[in-house]
Amino acid sequence: MADLPPPPPSFGGPVFSHQPAVFNLAGWWRRAGAFILDALLIAAVGVAVIFGLAAIGGEAGAVIFGIFVVIVGAALYETGMLVNNNGQTVGKMATGIRVVDANSPQGGLGWGKAWGRYGAEFAFGMGFNLVSAAGAGGAFVGFLLSLLLYLWPLWDARNQTWYDKAAGTIVIRA
């Protein structure tokens, strides 16, 4: 039997197995701290805008317009910071956390995910406010639902709120 020549060299170089990246999920206290810091920032700007418009216009219409500007500004702040700042708002930067896509945490957070997350949080909040408007019993139920929304990460395996689940995001240590 004749000796066979060795096989030709393979193309493309060595093959490496891909190990998934490991991320540390953000704890509830860091998330709560970031939420409070962002809320204080938005409130400070909001109060300045509303009082400024009230001083200039002096009418209820100016104040209502100011409230609208603050709501839209808060939405633009939250989504814009998440997309353009590595998934971090000012509060999240201060507490060392960031929001990422649950399916690809190493990538950035796109506009769709950022708006989806903000929209889900806004929708849950508005829904709970509508329940609260239904009288004393409704106010208690609305309060319990709001409490559940923000406490949910304490017992969730991925530390997600309902709006994280709806948008497909997780919050990790930066």
Tab-separated table of N, CA and C in Angstrom:
chain	number	residue	atom	x	y	z
A	1	MET	N	0.849	-1.170	0.000
A	1	MET	CA	0.000	0.000	0.000
A	1	MET	C	0.893	1.231	0.000
A	2	ALA	N	0.557	2.198	-0.819
A	2	ALA	CA	1.388	3.399	-0.981
A	2	ALA	C	1.047	4.417	0.090
A	3	ASP	N	2.056	5.189	0.469
A	3	ASP	CA	1.821	6.260	1.449
A	3	ASP	C	1.097	7.404	0.763
A	4	LEU	N	0.082	7.917	1.429
A	4	LEU	CA	-0.681	9.051	0.897
A	4	LEU	C	-0.041	10.357	1.353
A	5	PRO	N	-0.085	11.389	0.504
A	5	PRO	CA	0.470	12.684	0.912
A	5	PRO	C	-0.397	13.300	2.017
A	6	PRO	N	0.178	14.191	2.825
A	6	PRO	CA	-0.627	14.827	3.876
A	6	PRO	C	-1.713	15.698	3.254
A	7	PRO	N	-2.803	15.917	3.987
A	7	PRO	CA	-3.884	16.751	3.436
A	7	PRO	C	-3.412	18.190	3.261
A	8	PRO	N	-4.026	18.910	2.329
A	8	PRO	CA	-3.641	20.306	2.119
A	8	PRO	C	-3.985	21.140	3.360
A	9	PRO	N	-3.299	22.274	3.546
A	9	PRO	CA	-3.600	23.121	4.710
A	9	PRO	C	-5.015	23.686	4.609
A	10	SER	N	-5.657	23.858	5.749
A	10	SER	CA	-7.015	24.411	5.753
A	10	SER	C	-6.948	25.933	5.632
A	11	PHE	N	-8.038	26.507	5.165
A	11	PHE	CA	-8.120	27.957	4.985
A	11	PHE	C	-8.858	28.584	6.169
A	12	GLY	N	-8.523	29.797	6.478
A	12	GLY	CA	-9.264	30.546	7.487
A	12	GLY	C	-8.640	30.555	8.862
A	13	GLY	N	-7.610	29.848	9.103
A	13	GLY	CA	-6.944	29.886	10.399
A	13	GLY	C	-7.612	28.994	11.420
A	14	PRO	N	-7.134	29.067	12.641
A	14	PRO	CA	-7.655	28.185	13.680
A	14	PRO	C	-9.086	28.548	14.061
A	15	VAL	N	-9.803	27.581	14.558
A	15	VAL	CA	-11.188	27.767	14.978
A	15	VAL	C	-11.205	27.937	16.493
A	16	PHE	N	-11.881	28.977	16.948
A	16	PHE	CA	-11.999	29.225	18.378
A	16	PHE	C	-13.456	29.076	18.779
A	17	SER	N	-13.679	28.528	19.930
A	17	SER	CA	-15.054	28.469	20.422
A	17	SER	C	-15.371	29.805	21.088
A	18	HIS	N	-16.588	30.268	20.888
A	18	HIS	CA	-17.004	31.560	21.433
A	18	HIS	C	-17.587	31.345	22.826
A	19	GLN	N	-17.004	31.993	23.805
A	19	GLN	CA	-17.523	31.940	25.165
A	19	GLN	C	-18.408	33.164	25.377
A	20	PRO	N	-19.632	32.967	25.854
A	20	PRO	CA	-20.483	34.127	26.075
A	20	PRO	C	-19.890	35.044	27.145
A	21	ALA	N	-20.086	36.332	26.917
A	21	ALA	CA	-19.585	37.314	27.877
A	21	ALA	C	-20.402	37.226	29.167
A	22	VAL	N	-19.774	37.490	30.266
A	22	VAL	CA	-20.446	37.450	31.560
A	22	VAL	C	-20.705	38.886	32.007
A	23	PHE	N	-21.942	39.158	32.383
A	23	PHE	CA	-22.321	40.485	32.836
A	23	PHE	C	-22.912	40.380	34.228
A	24	ASN	N	-22.615	41.341	35.056
A	24	ASN	CA	-23.194	41.397	36.394
A	24	ASN	C	-24.454	42.242	36.336
A	25	LEU	N	-25.572	41.656	36.704
A	25	LEU	CA	-26.821	42.400	36.731
A	25	LEU	C	-26.761	43.460	37.827
A	26	ALA	N	-27.380	44.597	37.553
A	26	ALA	CA	-27.415	45.682	38.537
A	26	ALA	C	-28.394	45.324	39.643
A	27	GLY	N	-28.017	45.607	40.864
A	27	GLY	CA	-28.890	45.359	42.008
A	27	GLY	C	-29.976	46.419	42.131
A	28	TRP	N	-30.955	46.110	42.967
A	28	TRP	CA	-32.101	46.986	43.125
A	28	TRP	C	-31.704	48.352	43.688
A	29	TRP	N	-30.800	48.406	44.660
A	29	TRP	CA	-30.432	49.679	45.274
A	29	TRP	C	-29.771	50.616	44.277
A	30	ARG	N	-28.934	50.085	43.413
A	30	ARG	CA	-28.311	50.927	42.379
A	30	ARG	C	-29.371	51.464	41.427
A	31	ARG	N	-30.299	50.596	41.042
A	31	ARG	CA	-31.379	51.022	40.148
A	31	ARG	C	-32.225	52.096	40.810
A	32	ALA	N	-32.564	51.888	42.079
A	32	ALA	CA	-33.379	52.868	42.804
A	32	ALA	C	-32.638	54.198	42.924
A	33	GLY	N	-31.348	54.140	43.216
A	33	GLY	CA	-30.554	55.365	43.308
A	33	GLY	C	-30.524	56.123	41.994
A	34	ALA	N	-30.345	55.398	40.889
A	34	ALA	CA	-30.331	56.035	39.567
A	34	ALA	C	-31.682	56.674	39.262
A	35	PHE	N	-32.764	55.975	39.597
A	35	PHE	CA	-34.114	56.485	39.370
A	35	PHE	C	-34.320	57.787	40.146
A	36	ILE	N	-33.916	57.797	41.410
A	36	ILE	CA	-34.093	58.988	42.249
A	36	ILE	C	-33.264	60.156	41.717
A	37	LEU	N	-32.013	59.908	41.353
A	37	LEU	CA	-31.163	60.985	40.823
A	37	LEU	C	-31.735	61.562	39.530
A	38	ASP	N	-32.182	60.685	38.618
A	38	ASP	CA	-32.774	61.181	37.371
A	38	ASP	C	-34.071	61.935	37.637
A	39	ALA	N	-34.887	61.441	38.578
A	39	ALA	CA	-36.143	62.119	38.910
A	39	ALA	C	-35.872	63.507	39.485
A	40	LEU	N	-34.856	63.619	40.336
A	40	LEU	CA	-34.503	64.928	40.897
A	40	LEU	C	-34.018	65.888	39.813
A	41	LEU	N	-33.221	65.384	38.884
A	41	LEU	CA	-32.733	66.216	37.781
A	41	LEU	C	-33.892	66.702	36.913
A	42	ILE	N	-34.779	65.785	36.547
A	42	ILE	CA	-35.933	66.152	35.712
A	42	ILE	C	-36.847	67.107	36.470
A	43	ALA	N	-37.052	66.873	37.765
A	43	ALA	CA	-37.906	67.753	38.565
A	43	ALA	C	-37.315	69.157	38.659
A	44	ALA	N	-36.005	69.256	38.852
A	44	ALA	CA	-35.367	70.576	38.954
A	44	ALA	C	-35.530	71.356	37.656
A	45	VAL	N	-35.276	70.700	36.541
A	45	VAL	CA	-35.444	71.359	35.241
A	45	VAL	C	-36.918	71.677	35.018
A	46	GLY	N	-37.787	70.735	35.368
A	46	GLY	CA	-39.221	70.928	35.183
A	46	GLY	C	-39.768	72.103	35.967
A	47	VAL	N	-39.367	72.223	37.219
A	47	VAL	CA	-39.825	73.344	38.047
A	47	VAL	C	-39.349	74.667	37.449
A	48	ALA	N	-38.106	74.700	37.004
A	48	ALA	CA	-37.576	75.927	36.398
A	48	ALA	C	-38.361	76.301	35.139
A	49	VAL	N	-38.650	75.316	34.295
A	49	VAL	CA	-39.399	75.581	33.058
A	49	VAL	C	-40.808	76.062	33.377
A	50	ILE	N	-41.493	75.364	34.273
A	50	ILE	CA	-42.886	75.717	34.577
A	50	ILE	C	-42.968	77.096	35.232
A	51	PHE	N	-42.103	77.367	36.218
A	51	PHE	CA	-42.131	78.688	36.853
A	51	PHE	C	-41.703	79.778	35.882
A	52	GLY	N	-40.755	79.475	35.018
A	52	GLY	CA	-40.333	80.448	34.013
A	52	GLY	C	-41.461	80.798	33.062
A	53	LEU	N	-42.170	79.779	32.576
A	53	LEU	CA	-43.297	80.037	31.677
A	53	LEU	C	-44.444	80.724	32.403
A	54	ALA	N	-44.678	80.372	33.657
A	54	ALA	CA	-45.742	81.024	34.427
A	54	ALA	C	-45.416	82.494	34.653
A	55	ALA	N	-44.138	82.795	34.890
A	55	ALA	CA	-43.736	84.191	35.107
A	55	ALA	C	-43.875	85.008	33.837
A	56	ILE	N	-43.567	84.384	32.706
A	56	ILE	CA	-43.658	85.095	31.428
A	56	ILE	C	-45.106	85.244	30.996
A	57	GLY	N	-45.843	84.111	31.000
A	57	GLY	CA	-47.214	84.119	30.497
A	57	GLY	C	-48.230	84.459	31.560
A	58	GLY	N	-48.024	83.961	32.769
A	58	GLY	CA	-48.938	84.247	33.857
A	58	GLY	C	-50.300	83.598	33.725
A	59	GLU	N	-50.501	82.782	32.733
A	59	GLU	CA	-51.801	82.158	32.526
A	59	GLU	C	-51.701	80.651	32.733
A	60	ALA	N	-52.852	80.051	32.953
A	60	ALA	CA	-52.890	78.599	33.144
A	60	ALA	C	-52.398	77.873	31.895
A	61	GLY	N	-52.662	78.436	30.729
A	61	GLY	CA	-52.218	77.816	29.474
A	61	GLY	C	-50.708	77.698	29.400
A	62	ALA	N	-50.004	78.698	29.916
A	62	ALA	CA	-48.541	78.660	29.910
A	62	ALA	C	-48.029	77.559	30.829
A	63	VAL	N	-48.688	77.379	31.964
A	63	VAL	CA	-48.284	76.331	32.902
A	63	VAL	C	-48.558	74.954	32.303
A	64	ILE	N	-49.707	74.787	31.679
A	64	ILE	CA	-50.031	73.501	31.040
A	64	ILE	C	-49.037	73.207	29.929
A	65	PHE	N	-48.695	74.220	29.143
A	65	PHE	CA	-47.684	74.036	28.106
A	65	PHE	C	-46.347	73.651	28.735
A	66	GLY	N	-46.004	74.271	29.861
A	66	GLY	CA	-44.766	73.939	30.569
A	66	GLY	C	-44.746	72.494	31.029
A	67	ILE	N	-45.866	72.008	31.526
A	67	ILE	CA	-45.955	70.600	31.944
A	67	ILE	C	-45.752	69.690	30.744
A	68	PHE	N	-46.361	70.033	29.624
A	68	PHE	CA	-46.182	69.252	28.396
A	68	PHE	C	-44.711	69.237	27.972
A	69	VAL	N	-44.061	70.394	28.019
A	69	VAL	CA	-42.641	70.490	27.651
A	69	VAL	C	-41.793	69.604	28.563
A	70	VAL	N	-42.100	69.583	29.845
A	70	VAL	CA	-41.343	68.761	30.796
A	70	VAL	C	-41.542	67.274	30.502
A	71	ILE	N	-42.763	66.858	30.211
A	71	ILE	CA	-43.024	65.443	29.908
A	71	ILE	C	-42.279	65.019	28.647
A	72	VAL	N	-42.368	65.827	27.599
A	72	VAL	CA	-41.656	65.507	26.355
A	72	VAL	C	-40.145	65.565	26.585
A	73	GLY	N	-39.694	66.560	27.332
A	73	GLY	CA	-38.266	66.670	27.635
A	73	GLY	C	-37.749	65.475	28.415
A	74	ALA	N	-38.537	64.982	29.358
A	74	ALA	CA	-38.131	63.802	30.135
A	74	ALA	C	-38.003	62.585	29.232
A	75	ALA	N	-38.941	62.428	28.300
A	75	ALA	CA	-38.876	61.296	27.365
A	75	ALA	C	-37.644	61.396	26.478
A	76	LEU	N	-37.375	62.585	25.963
A	76	LEU	CA	-36.198	62.774	25.109
A	76	LEU	C	-34.901	62.588	25.893
A	77	TYR	N	-34.881	63.058	27.132
A	77	TYR	CA	-33.698	62.877	27.984
A	77	TYR	C	-33.430	61.393	28.200
A	78	GLU	N	-34.448	60.663	28.640
A	78	GLU	CA	-34.276	59.236	28.952
A	78	GLU	C	-33.834	58.448	27.729
A	79	THR	N	-34.568	58.567	26.632
A	79	THR	CA	-34.237	57.764	25.449
A	79	THR	C	-32.947	58.227	24.797
A	80	GLY	N	-32.754	59.534	24.693
A	80	GLY	CA	-31.536	60.047	24.067
A	80	GLY	C	-30.284	59.667	24.830
A	81	MET	N	-30.331	59.755	26.147
A	81	MET	CA	-29.173	59.373	26.957
A	81	MET	C	-28.897	57.879	26.839
A	82	LEU	N	-29.946	57.062	26.840
A	82	LEU	CA	-29.738	55.615	26.757
A	82	LEU	C	-29.106	55.222	25.433
A	83	VAL	N	-29.544	55.854	24.340
A	83	VAL	CA	-29.023	55.493	23.017
A	83	VAL	C	-27.634	56.072	22.791
A	84	ASN	N	-27.452	57.329	23.114
A	84	ASN	CA	-26.209	58.024	22.768
A	84	ASN	C	-25.137	57.981	23.850
A	85	ASN	N	-25.443	57.421	24.997
A	85	ASN	CA	-24.486	57.451	26.103
A	85	ASN	C	-24.284	56.063	26.704
A	86	ASN	N	-24.171	55.062	25.850
A	86	ASN	CA	-23.858	53.704	26.292
A	86	ASN	C	-24.880	53.147	27.279
A	87	GLY	N	-26.155	53.485	27.096
A	87	GLY	CA	-27.202	52.952	27.963
A	87	GLY	C	-27.262	53.596	29.333
A	88	GLN	N	-26.749	54.815	29.446
A	88	GLN	CA	-26.689	55.462	30.754
A	88	GLN	C	-27.296	56.862	30.741
A	89	THR	N	-28.120	57.126	31.743
A	89	THR	CA	-28.553	58.482	32.040
A	89	THR	C	-27.577	59.039	33.076
A	90	VAL	N	-27.779	60.267	33.507
A	90	VAL	CA	-26.906	60.848	34.527
A	90	VAL	C	-26.982	60.022	35.818
A	91	GLY	N	-28.189	59.635	36.215
A	91	GLY	CA	-28.351	58.817	37.418
A	91	GLY	C	-27.684	57.460	37.292
A	92	LYS	N	-27.795	56.850	36.126
A	92	LYS	CA	-27.161	55.545	35.913
A	92	LYS	C	-25.638	55.665	35.895
A	93	MET	N	-25.122	56.764	35.341
A	93	MET	CA	-23.669	56.983	35.388
A	93	MET	C	-23.200	57.103	36.838
A	94	ALA	N	-23.942	57.858	37.640
A	94	ALA	CA	-23.552	58.083	39.034
A	94	ALA	C	-23.581	56.792	39.853
A	95	THR	N	-24.478	55.874	39.513
A	95	THR	CA	-24.586	54.623	40.275
A	95	THR	C	-23.864	53.458	39.605
A	96	GLY	N	-23.245	53.699	38.451
A	96	GLY	CA	-22.434	52.676	37.803
A	96	GLY	C	-23.213	51.554	37.151
A	97	ILE	N	-24.344	51.896	36.530
A	97	ILE	CA	-25.144	50.884	35.837
A	97	ILE	C	-25.476	51.365	34.433
A	98	ARG	N	-25.952	50.443	33.588
A	98	ARG	CA	-26.398	50.824	32.246
A	98	ARG	C	-27.453	49.848	31.753
A	99	VAL	N	-28.284	50.315	30.829
A	99	VAL	CA	-29.344	49.512	30.234
A	99	VAL	C	-28.831	48.948	28.918
A	100	VAL	N	-29.040	47.640	28.703
A	100	VAL	CA	-28.593	46.989	27.478
A	100	VAL	C	-29.692	46.079	26.949
A	101	ASP	N	-29.558	45.716	25.688
A	101	ASP	CA	-30.455	44.751	25.063
A	101	ASP	C	-30.242	43.404	25.743
A	102	ALA	N	-31.311	42.768	26.186
A	102	ALA	CA	-31.195	41.492	26.901
A	102	ALA	C	-30.618	40.391	26.022
A	103	ASN	N	-30.817	40.484	24.708
A	103	ASN	CA	-30.324	39.446	23.800
A	103	ASN	C	-28.889	39.667	23.349
A	104	SER	N	-28.398	40.898	23.418
A	104	SER	CA	-27.007	41.181	23.035
A	104	SER	C	-26.448	42.273	23.946
A	105	PRO	N	-26.147	41.922	25.202
A	105	PRO	CA	-25.713	42.919	26.179
A	105	PRO	C	-24.419	43.639	25.838
A	106	GLN	N	-23.612	43.067	24.957
A	106	GLN	CA	-22.348	43.715	24.617
A	106	GLN	C	-22.552	44.845	23.612
A	107	GLY	N	-23.682	44.882	22.931
A	107	GLY	CA	-23.947	45.923	21.941
A	107	GLY	C	-24.618	47.132	22.562
A	108	GLY	N	-24.876	48.110	21.730
A	108	GLY	CA	-25.554	49.313	22.190
A	108	GLY	C	-27.056	49.114	22.255
A	109	LEU	N	-27.722	50.087	22.799
A	109	LEU	CA	-29.174	50.062	22.904
A	109	LEU	C	-29.723	50.956	21.801
A	110	GLY	N	-30.485	50.396	20.876
A	110	GLY	CA	-31.015	51.172	19.762
A	110	GLY	C	-32.202	52.030	20.168
A	111	TRP	N	-32.602	52.900	19.238
A	111	TRP	CA	-33.737	53.788	19.498
A	111	TRP	C	-35.013	53.007	19.770
A	112	GLY	N	-35.229	51.907	19.041
A	112	GLY	CA	-36.447	51.116	19.241
A	112	GLY	C	-36.547	50.568	20.651
A	113	LYS	N	-35.469	49.992	21.149
A	113	LYS	CA	-35.457	49.448	22.513
A	113	LYS	C	-35.600	50.572	23.545
A	114	ALA	N	-34.900	51.687	23.314
A	114	ALA	CA	-34.960	52.797	24.271
A	114	ALA	C	-36.375	53.370	24.348
A	115	TRP	N	-37.004	53.609	23.190
A	115	TRP	CA	-38.375	54.125	23.184
A	115	TRP	C	-39.353	53.083	23.703
A	116	GLY	N	-39.109	51.814	23.373
A	116	GLY	CA	-39.977	50.747	23.879
A	116	GLY	C	-39.945	50.678	25.397
A	117	ARG	N	-38.754	50.799	25.966
A	117	ARG	CA	-38.601	50.745	27.423
A	117	ARG	C	-39.291	51.945	28.068
A	118	TYR	N	-39.031	53.142	27.537
A	118	TYR	CA	-39.658	54.338	28.101
A	118	TYR	C	-41.178	54.283	27.919
A	119	GLY	N	-41.614	53.871	26.726
A	119	GLY	CA	-43.049	53.791	26.456
A	119	GLY	C	-43.757	52.804	27.361
A	120	ALA	N	-43.129	51.664	27.625
A	120	ALA	CA	-43.734	50.669	28.514
A	120	ALA	C	-43.822	51.210	29.940
A	121	GLU	N	-42.761	51.871	30.397
A	121	GLU	CA	-42.790	52.449	31.748
A	121	GLU	C	-43.876	53.522	31.843
A	122	PHE	N	-43.972	54.359	30.817
A	122	PHE	CA	-44.987	55.413	30.786
A	122	PHE	C	-46.391	54.804	30.759
A	123	ALA	N	-46.588	53.769	29.935
A	123	ALA	CA	-47.902	53.127	29.822
A	123	ALA	C	-48.312	52.467	31.138
A	124	PHE	N	-47.375	51.762	31.777
A	124	PHE	CA	-47.693	51.166	33.081
A	124	PHE	C	-48.073	52.256	34.073
A	125	GLY	N	-47.302	53.332	34.112
A	125	GLY	CA	-47.581	54.423	35.036
A	125	GLY	C	-48.935	55.063	34.785
A	126	MET	N	-49.257	55.317	33.515
A	126	MET	CA	-50.553	55.911	33.182
A	126	MET	C	-51.693	54.958	33.526
A	127	GLY	N	-51.493	53.679	33.248
A	127	GLY	CA	-52.515	52.684	33.594
A	127	GLY	C	-52.773	52.650	35.088
A	128	PHE	N	-51.711	52.690	35.872
A	128	PHE	CA	-51.865	52.669	37.324
A	128	PHE	C	-52.529	53.945	37.813
A	129	ASN	N	-52.232	55.082	37.169
A	129	ASN	CA	-52.886	56.341	37.537
A	129	ASN	C	-54.377	56.291	37.234
A	130	LEU	N	-54.748	55.666	36.126
A	130	LEU	CA	-56.172	55.536	35.801
A	130	LEU	C	-56.882	54.662	36.823
A	131	VAL	N	-56.233	53.582	37.235
A	131	VAL	CA	-56.809	52.728	38.281
A	131	VAL	C	-56.957	53.533	39.567
A	132	SER	N	-55.957	54.341	39.882
A	132	SER	CA	-55.979	55.148	41.106
A	132	SER	C	-57.107	56.169	41.090
A	133	ALA	N	-57.493	56.629	39.911
A	133	ALA	CA	-58.547	57.638	39.797
A	133	ALA	C	-59.931	57.065	40.070
A	134	ALA	N	-60.021	55.760	40.263
A	134	ALA	CA	-61.318	55.106	40.449
A	134	ALA	C	-61.809	55.162	41.890
A	135	GLY	N	-61.309	56.053	42.697
A	135	GLY	CA	-61.761	56.171	44.078
A	135	GLY	C	-60.753	55.597	45.051
A	136	ALA	N	-61.165	55.507	46.312
A	136	ALA	CA	-60.248	55.076	47.376
A	136	ALA	C	-59.715	53.670	47.132
A	137	GLY	N	-60.581	52.746	46.760
A	137	GLY	CA	-60.125	51.381	46.475
A	137	GLY	C	-59.186	51.357	45.290
A	138	GLY	N	-59.490	52.144	44.280
A	138	GLY	CA	-58.634	52.217	43.098
A	138	GLY	C	-57.280	52.820	43.420
A	139	ALA	N	-57.274	53.816	44.307
A	139	ALA	CA	-56.004	54.438	44.696
A	139	ALA	C	-55.105	53.417	45.379
A	140	PHE	N	-55.694	52.576	46.220
A	140	PHE	CA	-54.904	51.554	46.907
A	140	PHE	C	-54.375	50.523	45.913
A	141	VAL	N	-55.219	50.095	44.984
A	141	VAL	CA	-54.793	49.121	43.965
A	141	VAL	C	-53.716	49.735	43.070
A	142	GLY	N	-53.907	50.987	42.657
A	142	GLY	CA	-52.902	51.667	41.837
A	142	GLY	C	-51.570	51.787	42.555
A	143	PHE	N	-51.625	52.079	43.857
A	143	PHE	CA	-50.400	52.159	44.653
A	143	PHE	C	-49.706	50.801	44.709
A	144	LEU	N	-50.474	49.733	44.948
A	144	LEU	CA	-49.886	48.388	45.005
A	144	LEU	C	-49.265	47.992	43.669
A	145	LEU	N	-49.938	48.311	42.565
A	145	LEU	CA	-49.388	47.988	41.246
A	145	LEU	C	-48.095	48.759	40.986
A	146	SER	N	-48.062	50.031	41.352
A	146	SER	CA	-46.836	50.824	41.187
A	146	SER	C	-45.706	50.261	42.038
A	147	LEU	N	-46.038	49.870	43.255
A	147	LEU	CA	-45.045	49.274	44.144
A	147	LEU	C	-44.497	47.983	43.542
A	148	LEU	N	-45.388	47.140	43.030
A	148	LEU	CA	-44.955	45.892	42.382
A	148	LEU	C	-44.056	46.162	41.184
A	149	LEU	N	-44.410	47.168	40.398
A	149	LEU	CA	-43.626	47.500	39.206
A	149	LEU	C	-42.171	47.779	39.569
A	150	TYR	N	-41.957	48.594	40.574
A	150	TYR	CA	-40.593	49.003	40.908
A	150	TYR	C	-39.871	48.039	41.850
A	151	LEU	N	-40.618	47.220	42.575
A	151	LEU	CA	-39.974	46.233	43.449
A	151	LEU	C	-39.728	44.899	42.748
A	152	TRP	N	-40.330	44.703	41.588
A	152	TRP	CA	-40.231	43.425	40.877
A	152	TRP	C	-38.794	42.913	40.707
A	153	PRO	N	-37.804	43.766	40.436
A	153	PRO	CA	-36.429	43.256	40.281
A	153	PRO	C	-35.878	42.555	41.524
A	154	LEU	N	-36.469	42.792	42.687
A	154	LEU	CA	-35.967	42.163	43.910
A	154	LEU	C	-36.085	40.643	43.874
A	155	TRP	N	-37.098	40.116	43.194
A	155	TRP	CA	-37.270	38.666	43.150
A	155	TRP	C	-37.229	38.096	41.735
A	156	ASP	N	-36.991	38.931	40.754
A	156	ASP	CA	-36.890	38.451	39.378
A	156	ASP	C	-35.488	37.887	39.127
A	157	ALA	N	-35.413	36.766	38.417
A	157	ALA	CA	-34.126	36.102	38.168
A	157	ALA	C	-33.147	37.001	37.412
A	158	ARG	N	-33.665	37.884	36.547
A	158	ARG	CA	-32.793	38.771	35.769
A	158	ARG	C	-32.866	40.218	36.257
A	159	ASN	N	-33.418	40.421	37.437
A	159	ASN	CA	-33.547	41.754	38.041
A	159	ASN	C	-34.278	42.729	37.120
A	160	GLN	N	-35.286	42.259	36.405
A	160	GLN	CA	-36.014	43.101	35.453
A	160	GLN	C	-37.314	43.627	36.049
A	161	THR	N	-37.658	44.857	35.673
A	161	THR	CA	-38.990	45.385	35.949
A	161	THR	C	-39.902	44.906	34.826
A	162	TRP	N	-41.181	45.225	34.938
A	162	TRP	CA	-42.108	44.832	33.872
A	162	TRP	C	-41.772	45.549	32.573
A	163	TYR	N	-41.337	46.806	32.661
A	163	TYR	CA	-41.011	47.522	31.423
A	163	TYR	C	-39.710	47.021	30.813
A	164	ASP	N	-38.781	46.502	31.618
A	164	ASP	CA	-37.597	45.838	31.055
A	164	ASP	C	-38.030	44.601	30.268
A	165	LYS	N	-38.931	43.830	30.855
A	165	LYS	CA	-39.413	42.615	30.187
A	165	LYS	C	-40.132	42.967	28.883
A	166	ALA	N	-40.972	44.008	28.930
A	166	ALA	CA	-41.727	44.412	27.742
A	166	ALA	C	-40.800	44.874	26.620
A	167	ALA	N	-39.720	45.561	26.963
A	167	ALA	CA	-38.804	46.103	25.950
A	167	ALA	C	-37.654	45.165	25.614
A	168	GLY	N	-37.478	44.096	26.392
A	168	GLY	CA	-36.366	43.180	26.137
A	168	GLY	C	-35.024	43.752	26.554
A	169	THR	N	-34.994	44.435	27.718
A	169	THR	CA	-33.751	45.026	28.212
A	169	THR	C	-33.396	44.455	29.582
A	170	ILE	N	-32.127	44.580	29.931
A	170	ILE	CA	-31.661	44.284	31.282
A	170	ILE	C	-30.777	45.442	31.729
A	171	VAL	N	-30.583	45.558	33.023
A	171	VAL	CA	-29.714	46.594	33.566
A	171	VAL	C	-28.518	45.890	34.199
A	172	ILE	N	-27.316	46.297	33.761
A	172	ILE	CA	-26.090	45.651	34.231
A	172	ILE	C	-25.172	46.671	34.886
A	173	ARG	N	-24.185	46.161	35.608
A	173	ARG	CA	-23.144	47.026	36.164
A	173	ARG	C	-22.292	47.525	35.009
A	174	ALA	N	-21.977	48.806	35.015
A	174	ALA	CA	-21.207	49.394	33.913
A	174	ALA	C	-19.743	49.018	34.008
